[in-house]
């Protein structure tokens, strides 16, 4: 039997029943990687010797009657996580020999849960792209169409899952870096509530692995089924034992509902700052129709939705303020000079990004206050709705585009070009206020490419969008292996 595309839940049941061993699963995954990854290039740092040893250890534990949520399951890890003895480069050539001596907290949790770690997956330079390529490890191709990107920055993990290289992976998300690759590759991913899963050890070299509470950025699970997302999130969630874990335990509330008919859902298919491509609009509407068909309460508009234009502007300012914090002073001064030339009435996203890169602390505090007002607005909305369905990006996976700087690129939406980074407004809808969002497959484009949507839920109620994802998977179908 071929095991490569079964869910982690199915593999775990087979392992406990003695139908397969972890060594067999691991050898099949390694053989598949060695054969298929030559053209996909998802696994940038293989760790097969230690994986084989871990699989043997898992089989012995199973034979003793031991158990664990991921015991014996082959998984992969995004390159940006520290794994003792393996390079962590974030795609930066000057750190190609940077080898941490300790595991990231999430890697430690995977190991404690019994997972077999196959290796690390590819990323863009400094994780700052919607594609995954760098000078050290090259370009990751989309398993559905090798001429197109797998997304970024967790593009290697999404491609690995779509290609059957392990049952699970862990990634991170600041600008859709979990959700966009899932959308492009036809898999599932979950951006947890901000702060739910600790990020220590998911750090750019040569910085030390400190228990820092990141702004906007999260770490989260990726899988081929919605139930597997919940399985992996339960391993990842919970405070860092060095800080909040000293005093706090985690107790996520259950999903608000168990049946599709009970859900109250707001559908958003258009953004005032960027159009939605036809393929993505069709996917959003397919989910809306499935919900309505099951008797869910579906609305297309609500006065409670926080202003999407202000949300996008605030998101860009907060994100770019963070990204520019470590720029050399001469670069920062040039940006500040450039920002000073902007017209006061220039409210474009380009202007918001430039202003964000030179944001003063005074202005950051003002932007953060706007964020808190938006969070309060979302609380009011989620008193009337249980989830919001909306796009992840305006298009399916686009052709590889490595030309020029990020600010010089464009995205083609049904034949019209728009600034490359403007497509991030959809990612920012959940990221800026710190809300949980689950990416699910929702159909195919005319070219046969996967198209996904995101299900945004209330803060710290991650189980609600995850449960909705599981119910929709049963209704409209889920992951399908590339042909």
Short mmCIF file of C-alpha atoms in Angstrom, two decimals:
data_model
loop_
_atom_site.label_atom_id
_atom_site.label_comp_id
_atom_site.label_asym_id
_atom_site.label_seq_id
_atom_site.Cartn_x
_atom_site.Cartn_y
_atom_site.Cartn_z
CA UNK A 1 0.00 0.00 0.00
CA UNK A 2 1.17 3.54 -0.76
CA UNK A 3 1.05 5.68 2.37
CA UNK A 4 2.42 8.99 1.11
CA UNK A 5 -0.87 10.88 0.71
CA UNK A 6 -2.76 9.57 3.73
CA UNK A 7 -3.47 11.92 6.60
CA UNK A 8 -1.50 11.92 9.81
CA UNK A 9 -4.65 10.71 11.58
CA UNK A 10 -4.90 7.72 9.22
CA UNK A 11 -1.20 6.94 9.54
CA UNK A 12 -1.39 7.07 13.32
CA UNK A 13 -4.28 4.59 13.32
CA UNK A 14 -2.37 2.27 10.96
CA UNK A 15 0.72 2.46 13.17
CA UNK A 16 -1.24 1.61 16.31
CA UNK A 17 -2.98 -1.27 14.50
CA UNK A 18 0.34 -2.69 13.33
CA UNK A 19 -0.58 -2.30 9.66
CA UNK A 20 2.64 -0.40 8.98
CA UNK A 21 5.79 0.62 10.82
CA UNK A 22 7.28 4.06 11.19
CA UNK A 23 10.42 2.77 9.48
CA UNK A 24 8.31 1.78 6.46
CA UNK A 25 6.57 5.15 6.36
CA UNK A 26 9.87 6.97 6.67
CA UNK A 27 11.60 4.91 3.97
CA UNK A 28 8.69 5.48 1.60
CA UNK A 29 8.80 9.24 2.26
CA UNK A 30 12.58 9.36 1.75
CA UNK A 31 12.35 7.38 -1.48
CA UNK A 32 9.64 9.71 -2.75
CA UNK A 33 11.70 12.78 -1.89
CA UNK A 34 14.81 11.38 -3.57
CA UNK A 35 12.81 10.63 -6.73
CA UNK A 36 10.35 13.54 -6.95
CA UNK A 37 12.12 16.44 -5.28
CA UNK A 38 14.67 16.84 -8.04
CA UNK A 39 12.10 18.92 -9.94
CA UNK A 40 10.10 20.38 -7.02
CA UNK A 41 12.99 21.34 -4.71
CA UNK A 42 10.93 21.54 -1.53
CA UNK A 43 13.31 19.79 0.89
CA UNK A 44 16.37 22.04 1.08
CA UNK A 45 18.04 20.38 4.11
CA UNK A 46 17.37 16.62 4.30
CA UNK A 47 17.98 14.88 7.61
CA UNK A 48 17.41 11.29 6.60
CA UNK A 49 19.88 9.53 8.90
CA UNK A 50 18.36 11.02 12.02
CA UNK A 51 14.86 10.43 10.59
CA UNK A 52 15.61 6.73 10.20
CA UNK A 53 16.87 6.56 13.77
CA UNK A 54 13.80 8.39 15.05
CA UNK A 55 11.50 6.03 13.13
CA UNK A 56 13.21 2.99 14.64
CA UNK A 57 12.85 4.56 18.09
CA UNK A 58 9.14 5.21 17.40
CA UNK A 59 8.55 1.59 16.38
CA UNK A 60 10.15 0.36 19.59
CA UNK A 61 7.99 2.77 21.60
CA UNK A 62 4.87 1.54 19.81
CA UNK A 63 5.85 -2.06 20.51
CA UNK A 64 6.05 -1.18 24.22
CA UNK A 65 2.51 0.19 24.07
CA UNK A 66 3.54 3.82 24.25
CA UNK A 67 1.64 6.51 22.41
CA UNK A 68 1.99 10.12 21.36
CA UNK A 69 -0.01 12.48 19.16
CA UNK A 70 2.55 12.26 16.34
CA UNK A 71 4.38 9.07 17.27
CA UNK A 72 6.06 7.64 14.16
CA UNK A 73 4.58 10.24 11.74
CA UNK A 74 7.00 11.69 9.11
CA UNK A 75 6.90 15.51 9.07
CA UNK A 76 8.93 18.42 7.72
CA UNK A 77 10.00 21.73 9.22
CA UNK A 78 10.37 25.16 7.61
CA UNK A 79 14.02 26.13 7.15
CA UNK A 80 13.59 29.17 9.39
CA UNK A 81 13.24 27.01 12.53
CA UNK A 82 16.39 26.09 14.42
CA UNK A 83 17.15 22.38 14.39
CA UNK A 84 20.26 21.41 16.30
CA UNK A 85 22.99 20.27 13.94
CA UNK A 86 21.34 21.61 10.76
CA UNK A 87 21.87 24.99 9.09
CA UNK A 88 19.40 27.81 9.65
CA UNK A 89 20.05 30.45 6.99
CA UNK A 90 16.73 32.13 6.10
CA UNK A 91 18.17 31.99 2.58
CA UNK A 92 21.00 34.42 3.38
CA UNK A 93 24.26 33.33 1.72
CA UNK A 94 26.42 34.91 4.43
CA UNK A 95 24.87 32.49 6.95
CA UNK A 96 25.03 29.29 4.92
CA UNK A 97 27.25 27.79 7.66
CA UNK A 98 25.16 28.97 10.61
CA UNK A 99 24.32 25.80 12.57
CA UNK A 100 22.35 26.19 15.83
CA UNK A 101 23.07 23.88 18.74
CA UNK A 102 19.54 23.89 20.17
CA UNK A 103 16.12 23.12 18.71
CA UNK A 104 13.41 25.74 18.36
CA UNK A 105 10.66 25.26 20.92
CA UNK A 106 8.31 23.99 18.18
CA UNK A 107 10.89 21.47 16.95
CA UNK A 108 11.24 20.25 20.52
CA UNK A 109 7.47 19.86 20.73
CA UNK A 110 7.37 17.86 17.50
CA UNK A 111 10.03 15.52 18.85
CA UNK A 112 8.30 15.19 22.21
CA UNK A 113 5.10 14.25 20.36
CA UNK A 114 7.01 11.45 18.60
CA UNK A 115 7.29 12.95 15.11
CA UNK A 116 9.94 11.77 12.66
CA UNK A 117 11.60 14.87 11.20
CA UNK A 118 12.57 14.32 7.56
CA UNK A 119 14.32 17.67 7.11
CA UNK A 120 13.82 21.36 6.42
CA UNK A 121 11.83 23.05 3.65
CA UNK A 122 12.77 25.94 1.38
CA UNK A 123 12.04 29.65 1.98
CA UNK A 124 12.61 33.03 0.29
CA UNK A 125 15.43 35.36 1.29
CA UNK A 126 14.79 36.54 4.87
CA UNK A 127 11.25 35.10 4.45
CA UNK A 128 10.23 38.29 2.63
CA UNK A 129 8.51 37.15 -0.52
CA UNK A 130 5.33 35.51 -1.79
CA UNK A 131 7.61 33.01 -3.57
CA UNK A 132 10.26 30.62 -2.21
CA UNK A 133 13.71 30.98 -3.76
CA UNK A 134 17.17 32.00 -2.57
CA UNK A 135 20.80 31.80 -3.68
CA UNK A 136 21.66 28.91 -1.38
CA UNK A 137 18.90 26.42 -2.16
CA UNK A 138 17.38 27.65 -5.41
CA UNK A 139 13.70 27.78 -6.39
CA UNK A 140 10.81 25.67 -5.14
CA UNK A 141 8.33 24.79 -7.88
CA UNK A 142 4.61 24.30 -7.49
CA UNK A 143 3.80 20.56 -7.72
CA UNK A 144 0.75 21.40 -9.85
CA UNK A 145 2.74 23.42 -12.41
CA UNK A 146 6.51 23.62 -12.17
CA UNK A 147 6.56 26.95 -14.01
CA UNK A 148 4.67 28.56 -11.11
CA UNK A 149 5.53 29.47 -7.55
CA UNK A 150 4.55 27.36 -4.57
CA UNK A 151 4.11 30.57 -2.58
CA UNK A 152 6.04 32.02 0.29
CA UNK A 153 7.41 32.13 2.73
CA UNK A 154 6.34 28.60 3.76
CA UNK A 155 6.38 27.54 0.10
CA UNK A 156 8.71 24.61 0.62
CA UNK A 157 6.42 23.15 3.28
CA UNK A 158 3.30 23.54 1.13
CA UNK A 159 5.00 21.97 -1.89
CA UNK A 160 6.29 19.11 0.26
CA UNK A 161 2.78 18.31 1.50
CA UNK A 162 1.23 18.54 -1.95
CA UNK A 163 3.93 16.19 -3.27
CA UNK A 164 3.51 13.63 -0.49
CA UNK A 165 6.77 14.37 1.35
CA UNK A 166 5.54 13.72 4.88
CA UNK A 167 2.09 14.09 6.41
CA UNK A 168 2.54 17.41 8.23
CA UNK A 169 4.72 20.50 8.28
CA UNK A 170 5.17 23.61 10.39
CA UNK A 171 5.55 27.11 8.98
CA UNK A 172 5.09 30.73 9.95
CA UNK A 173 2.91 33.64 8.87
CA UNK A 174 3.34 37.41 8.90
CA UNK A 175 2.01 38.30 5.46
CA UNK A 176 0.09 35.15 4.56
CA UNK A 177 3.15 32.91 4.66
CA UNK A 178 1.11 29.90 5.81
CA UNK A 179 -2.11 30.72 3.98
CA UNK A 180 -0.77 31.78 0.56
CA UNK A 181 1.33 28.62 -0.05
CA UNK A 182 -1.62 26.51 1.10
CA UNK A 183 -3.87 28.35 -1.37
CA UNK A 184 -1.34 27.96 -4.20
CA UNK A 185 -0.65 24.25 -3.55
CA UNK A 186 -4.12 23.01 -2.60
CA UNK A 187 -3.46 22.09 1.04
CA UNK A 188 -4.63 23.26 4.47
CA UNK A 189 -2.92 25.68 6.84
CA UNK A 190 -3.86 27.54 9.99
CA UNK A 191 -2.63 30.93 11.13
CA UNK A 192 -3.20 30.80 14.89
CA UNK A 193 -4.29 33.67 17.07
CA UNK A 194 -1.32 35.94 17.73
CA UNK A 195 0.67 34.59 20.68
CA UNK A 196 -1.05 31.20 20.86
CA UNK A 197 2.02 29.22 19.74
CA UNK A 198 5.50 30.29 20.94
CA UNK A 199 8.06 31.30 18.32
CA UNK A 200 11.35 30.92 20.21
CA UNK A 201 14.00 29.53 17.88
CA UNK A 202 12.21 30.67 14.73
CA UNK A 203 14.71 33.50 14.37
CA UNK A 204 16.93 34.94 11.65
CA UNK A 205 20.65 34.29 12.12
CA UNK A 206 22.76 35.26 13.91
CA UNK A 207 20.23 36.45 16.50
CA UNK A 208 19.89 34.36 19.67
CA UNK A 209 16.79 32.25 20.23
CA UNK A 210 15.01 34.40 22.80
CA UNK A 211 11.39 34.03 24.00
CA UNK A 212 10.24 37.22 22.26
CA UNK A 213 6.57 38.02 21.72
CA UNK A 214 6.60 38.87 18.01
CA UNK A 215 4.35 41.55 16.59
CA UNK A 216 2.02 40.25 13.83
CA UNK A 217 4.04 37.08 13.11
CA UNK A 218 2.91 33.61 14.19
CA UNK A 219 3.95 29.99 13.74
CA UNK A 220 1.41 27.38 12.71
CA UNK A 221 0.49 24.00 11.24
CA UNK A 222 0.17 22.83 7.62
CA UNK A 223 -1.49 19.59 6.52
CA UNK A 224 -3.54 17.81 3.87
CA UNK A 225 -6.71 17.65 5.99
CA UNK A 226 -8.49 20.01 8.36
CA UNK A 227 -8.48 17.46 11.20
CA UNK A 228 -4.71 17.14 10.90
CA UNK A 229 -4.41 20.90 11.40
CA UNK A 230 -6.14 20.55 14.75
CA UNK A 231 -3.95 17.59 15.66
CA UNK A 232 -0.79 19.59 14.98
CA UNK A 233 -2.04 22.84 16.51
CA UNK A 234 -2.66 20.98 19.77
CA UNK A 235 1.04 20.05 19.76
CA UNK A 236 2.18 23.59 18.92
CA UNK A 237 -0.13 25.68 21.10
CA UNK A 238 0.61 26.73 24.63
CA UNK A 239 2.87 29.30 26.28
CA UNK A 240 6.65 29.26 26.15
CA UNK A 241 7.87 27.47 29.29
CA UNK A 242 10.50 30.18 29.79
CA UNK A 243 7.95 32.98 30.12
CA UNK A 244 4.14 32.78 30.22
CA UNK A 245 4.30 29.02 30.75
CA UNK A 246 5.60 29.60 34.28
CA UNK A 247 2.18 30.88 35.28
CA UNK A 248 -0.33 30.09 32.52
CA UNK A 249 -1.99 27.02 31.05
CA UNK A 250 -3.85 26.90 27.72
CA UNK A 251 -7.58 26.21 27.53
CA UNK A 252 -8.90 26.91 24.05
CA UNK A 253 -12.70 27.11 23.93
CA UNK A 254 -14.49 24.52 21.82
CA UNK A 255 -15.83 25.32 18.38
CA UNK A 256 -18.98 27.41 18.52
CA UNK A 257 -20.92 24.86 16.47
CA UNK A 258 -20.70 21.26 15.30
CA UNK A 259 -22.98 21.48 12.25
CA UNK A 260 -22.72 23.67 9.16
CA UNK A 261 -26.37 24.63 9.51
CA UNK A 262 -25.64 26.39 12.81
CA UNK A 263 -22.85 28.65 11.55
CA UNK A 264 -23.38 32.36 10.90
CA UNK A 265 -20.95 33.40 8.16
CA UNK A 266 -20.06 36.69 6.52
CA UNK A 267 -18.84 36.35 2.92
CA UNK A 268 -16.40 38.96 1.57
CA UNK A 269 -15.24 38.60 -2.02
CA UNK A 270 -14.15 42.15 -2.91
CA UNK A 271 -11.62 44.57 -1.42
CA UNK A 272 -11.78 48.30 -2.15
CA UNK A 273 -8.02 48.48 -2.79
CA UNK A 274 -7.53 45.56 -5.20
CA UNK A 275 -9.85 43.47 -7.41
CA UNK A 276 -10.50 39.78 -6.87
CA UNK A 277 -9.60 37.56 -9.81
CA UNK A 278 -12.35 35.45 -11.36
CA UNK A 279 -10.93 32.12 -10.18
CA UNK A 280 -10.72 33.25 -6.56
CA UNK A 281 -14.15 34.87 -6.66
CA UNK A 282 -15.59 31.59 -7.93
CA UNK A 283 -13.96 29.72 -5.03
CA UNK A 284 -15.37 32.13 -2.44
CA UNK A 285 -18.82 31.77 -3.97
CA UNK A 286 -18.52 28.00 -4.06
CA UNK A 287 -17.99 28.00 -0.30
CA UNK A 288 -20.85 30.47 0.18
CA UNK A 289 -23.19 28.26 -1.83
CA UNK A 290 -22.15 25.15 0.10
CA UNK A 291 -22.86 26.91 3.38
CA UNK A 292 -26.25 28.16 2.20
CA UNK A 293 -27.10 24.71 0.85
CA UNK A 294 -26.57 23.26 4.34
CA UNK A 295 -28.77 25.89 5.94
CA UNK A 296 -26.07 28.12 7.41
CA UNK A 297 -26.90 31.79 7.93
CA UNK A 298 -24.93 33.57 5.17
CA UNK A 299 -24.62 37.32 4.71
CA UNK A 300 -22.76 39.27 2.03
CA UNK A 301 -22.26 42.54 3.90
CA UNK A 302 -22.23 43.90 7.42
CA UNK A 303 -21.85 47.40 8.83
CA UNK A 304 -19.89 45.78 11.68
CA UNK A 305 -16.91 44.91 9.45
CA UNK A 306 -13.99 47.20 10.38
CA UNK A 307 -12.97 49.60 7.60
CA UNK A 308 -10.88 47.45 5.18
CA UNK A 309 -8.99 50.47 3.79
CA UNK A 310 -7.85 51.65 7.21
CA UNK A 311 -7.10 48.04 8.14
CA UNK A 312 -4.85 47.57 5.11
CA UNK A 313 -3.04 50.87 5.68
CA UNK A 314 -2.47 50.15 9.35
CA UNK A 315 -1.29 46.64 8.55
CA UNK A 316 1.24 47.90 6.00
CA UNK A 317 2.58 50.48 8.44
CA UNK A 318 2.96 48.01 11.31
CA UNK A 319 4.48 45.32 9.08
CA UNK A 320 6.99 47.59 7.35
CA UNK A 321 7.93 49.29 10.60
CA UNK A 322 8.90 45.87 11.88
CA UNK A 323 10.71 44.88 8.68
CA UNK A 324 12.76 48.09 8.55
CA UNK A 325 13.81 48.07 12.20
CA UNK A 326 17.29 46.70 11.48
CA UNK A 327 18.09 48.61 8.29
CA UNK A 328 21.50 50.31 8.12
CA UNK A 329 21.28 53.95 9.19
CA UNK A 330 22.25 55.27 5.74
CA UNK A 331 19.41 53.28 4.11
CA UNK A 332 17.00 54.44 6.80
CA UNK A 333 17.99 58.07 6.25
CA UNK A 334 17.38 57.77 2.50
CA UNK A 335 13.95 56.28 3.13
CA UNK A 336 13.11 59.05 5.57
CA UNK A 337 14.11 61.66 3.02
CA UNK A 338 11.97 59.94 0.40
CA UNK A 339 8.99 59.68 2.76
CA UNK A 340 9.21 63.40 3.47
CA UNK A 341 8.44 64.12 -0.19
CA UNK A 342 5.10 62.27 -0.12
CA UNK A 343 2.02 64.39 -0.49
CA UNK A 344 -0.14 64.54 2.61
CA UNK A 345 -3.11 63.31 0.61
CA UNK A 346 -1.24 60.28 -0.79
CA UNK A 347 -3.09 57.41 0.87
CA UNK A 348 -1.87 54.67 -1.47
CA UNK A 349 -0.54 51.39 -0.12
CA UNK A 350 2.88 52.27 -1.55
CA UNK A 351 2.85 55.44 0.55
CA UNK A 352 1.70 53.48 3.62
CA UNK A 353 4.58 51.06 3.20
CA UNK A 354 7.14 53.84 2.83
CA UNK A 355 5.79 55.74 5.82
CA UNK A 356 5.78 52.49 7.80
CA UNK A 357 9.49 51.93 7.17
CA UNK A 358 10.33 55.23 8.89
CA UNK A 359 7.54 55.26 11.46
CA UNK A 360 8.42 57.12 14.65
CA UNK A 361 7.58 55.53 17.98
CA UNK A 362 4.91 58.19 18.47
CA UNK A 363 3.31 57.24 15.15
CA UNK A 364 3.68 53.52 15.88
CA UNK A 365 1.75 53.99 19.12
CA UNK A 366 -1.00 55.73 17.14
CA UNK A 367 -1.06 52.87 14.60
CA UNK A 368 -1.19 50.34 17.42
CA UNK A 369 -4.15 52.20 18.92
CA UNK A 370 -5.95 51.94 15.59
CA UNK A 371 -5.24 48.22 15.67
CA UNK A 372 -6.88 47.94 19.09
CA UNK A 373 -9.94 49.76 17.79
CA UNK A 374 -10.11 47.27 14.92
CA UNK A 375 -9.81 44.36 17.36
CA UNK A 376 -12.76 45.76 19.26
CA UNK A 377 -14.67 46.08 15.99
CA UNK A 378 -13.99 42.43 15.21
CA UNK A 379 -15.26 41.43 18.67
CA UNK A 380 -18.53 43.19 17.88
CA UNK A 381 -18.71 41.51 14.47
CA UNK A 382 -18.13 38.07 15.98
CA UNK A 383 -21.04 38.62 18.33
CA UNK A 384 -23.21 38.46 15.20
CA UNK A 385 -21.14 36.04 13.07
CA UNK A 386 -19.03 32.96 13.76
CA UNK A 387 -16.61 33.25 10.82
CA UNK A 388 -15.69 35.34 7.80
CA UNK A 389 -14.94 33.72 4.43
CA UNK A 390 -12.71 35.72 2.10
CA UNK A 391 -9.81 35.40 -0.38
CA UNK A 392 -6.20 34.73 0.61
CA UNK A 393 -4.74 36.44 -2.46
CA UNK A 394 -6.54 37.71 -5.59
CA UNK A 395 -5.17 34.98 -7.90
CA UNK A 396 -4.04 31.35 -8.00
CA UNK A 397 -0.31 30.59 -8.14
CA UNK A 398 1.46 32.88 -10.60
CA UNK A 399 4.51 32.15 -12.81
CA UNK A 400 7.94 32.45 -11.19
CA UNK A 401 8.99 36.10 -11.12
CA UNK A 402 12.45 36.83 -9.77
CA UNK A 403 13.04 40.05 -11.68
CA UNK A 404 14.15 43.21 -9.91
CA UNK A 405 13.27 44.27 -6.41
CA UNK A 406 10.03 43.36 -4.70
CA UNK A 407 8.82 46.94 -5.03
CA UNK A 408 9.26 46.75 -8.82
CA UNK A 409 7.18 43.62 -9.42
CA UNK A 410 3.51 43.40 -10.32
CA UNK A 411 0.72 40.87 -10.01
CA UNK A 412 -1.54 40.14 -12.97
CA UNK A 413 -5.22 40.02 -12.04
CA UNK A 414 -7.36 38.99 -15.02
CA UNK A 415 -5.04 40.80 -17.42
CA UNK A 416 -4.44 43.99 -15.40
CA UNK A 417 -1.24 44.65 -13.43
CA UNK A 418 -1.19 45.83 -9.82
CA UNK A 419 1.68 46.44 -7.36
CA UNK A 420 3.06 43.09 -6.18
CA UNK A 421 2.63 43.73 -2.45
CA UNK A 422 -0.90 45.14 -2.74
CA UNK A 423 -2.15 41.54 -2.82
CA UNK A 424 -1.21 41.27 0.86
CA UNK A 425 -4.29 43.23 1.94
CA UNK A 426 -6.22 39.96 2.23
CA UNK A 427 -3.56 38.39 4.45
CA UNK A 428 -3.52 41.52 6.58
CA UNK A 429 -7.26 41.31 7.23
CA UNK A 430 -6.58 38.59 9.83
CA UNK A 431 -2.94 39.37 10.61
CA UNK A 432 -3.27 43.01 11.69
CA UNK A 433 -5.80 42.31 14.50
CA UNK A 434 -4.15 38.95 15.33
CA UNK A 435 -7.12 36.75 14.44
CA UNK A 436 -7.00 33.02 13.63
CA UNK A 437 -7.48 32.11 9.97
CA UNK A 438 -7.68 28.70 8.32
CA UNK A 439 -6.78 28.23 4.65
CA UNK A 440 -8.77 25.55 2.86
CA UNK A 441 -8.84 24.22 -0.73
CA UNK A 442 -11.97 25.43 -2.49
CA UNK A 443 -11.71 24.37 -6.11
CA UNK A 444 -9.60 24.72 -9.24
CA UNK A 445 -8.99 27.51 -11.72
CA UNK A 446 -9.63 27.18 -15.44
CA UNK A 447 -5.98 26.15 -15.80
CA UNK A 448 -6.46 23.41 -13.20
CA UNK A 449 -4.57 25.24 -10.43
CA UNK A 450 -5.67 24.96 -6.80
CA UNK A 451 -7.64 27.86 -5.36
CA UNK A 452 -8.16 28.35 -1.64
CA UNK A 453 -10.05 30.67 0.69
CA UNK A 454 -9.51 31.64 4.31
CA UNK A 455 -11.91 31.24 7.21
CA UNK A 456 -11.29 33.98 9.78
CA UNK A 457 -12.48 33.34 13.32
CA UNK A 458 -12.73 35.13 16.67
CA UNK A 459 -9.55 35.78 18.65
CA UNK A 460 -8.44 32.71 20.65
CA UNK A 461 -11.38 30.72 19.25
CA UNK A 462 -9.16 28.87 16.78
CA UNK A 463 -11.26 25.73 17.03
CA UNK A 464 -14.19 27.52 15.38
CA UNK A 465 -12.61 28.13 11.93
CA UNK A 466 -10.86 24.76 12.19
CA UNK A 467 -14.16 22.98 12.79
CA UNK A 468 -15.77 24.94 9.96
CA UNK A 469 -12.88 23.85 7.72
CA UNK A 470 -13.48 20.21 8.65
CA UNK A 471 -17.20 20.43 7.89
CA UNK A 472 -16.58 22.18 4.57
CA UNK A 473 -14.03 19.52 3.64
CA UNK A 474 -16.79 16.94 3.90
CA UNK A 475 -19.14 19.11 1.86
CA UNK A 476 -16.96 20.41 -1.01
CA UNK A 477 -13.96 18.09 -0.87
CA UNK A 478 -10.43 18.83 0.21
CA UNK A 479 -6.88 18.06 -0.87
CA UNK A 480 -6.31 16.23 -4.13
CA UNK A 481 -2.86 15.03 -5.17
CA UNK A 482 -1.40 16.72 -8.28
CA UNK A 483 -1.71 14.58 -11.36
#
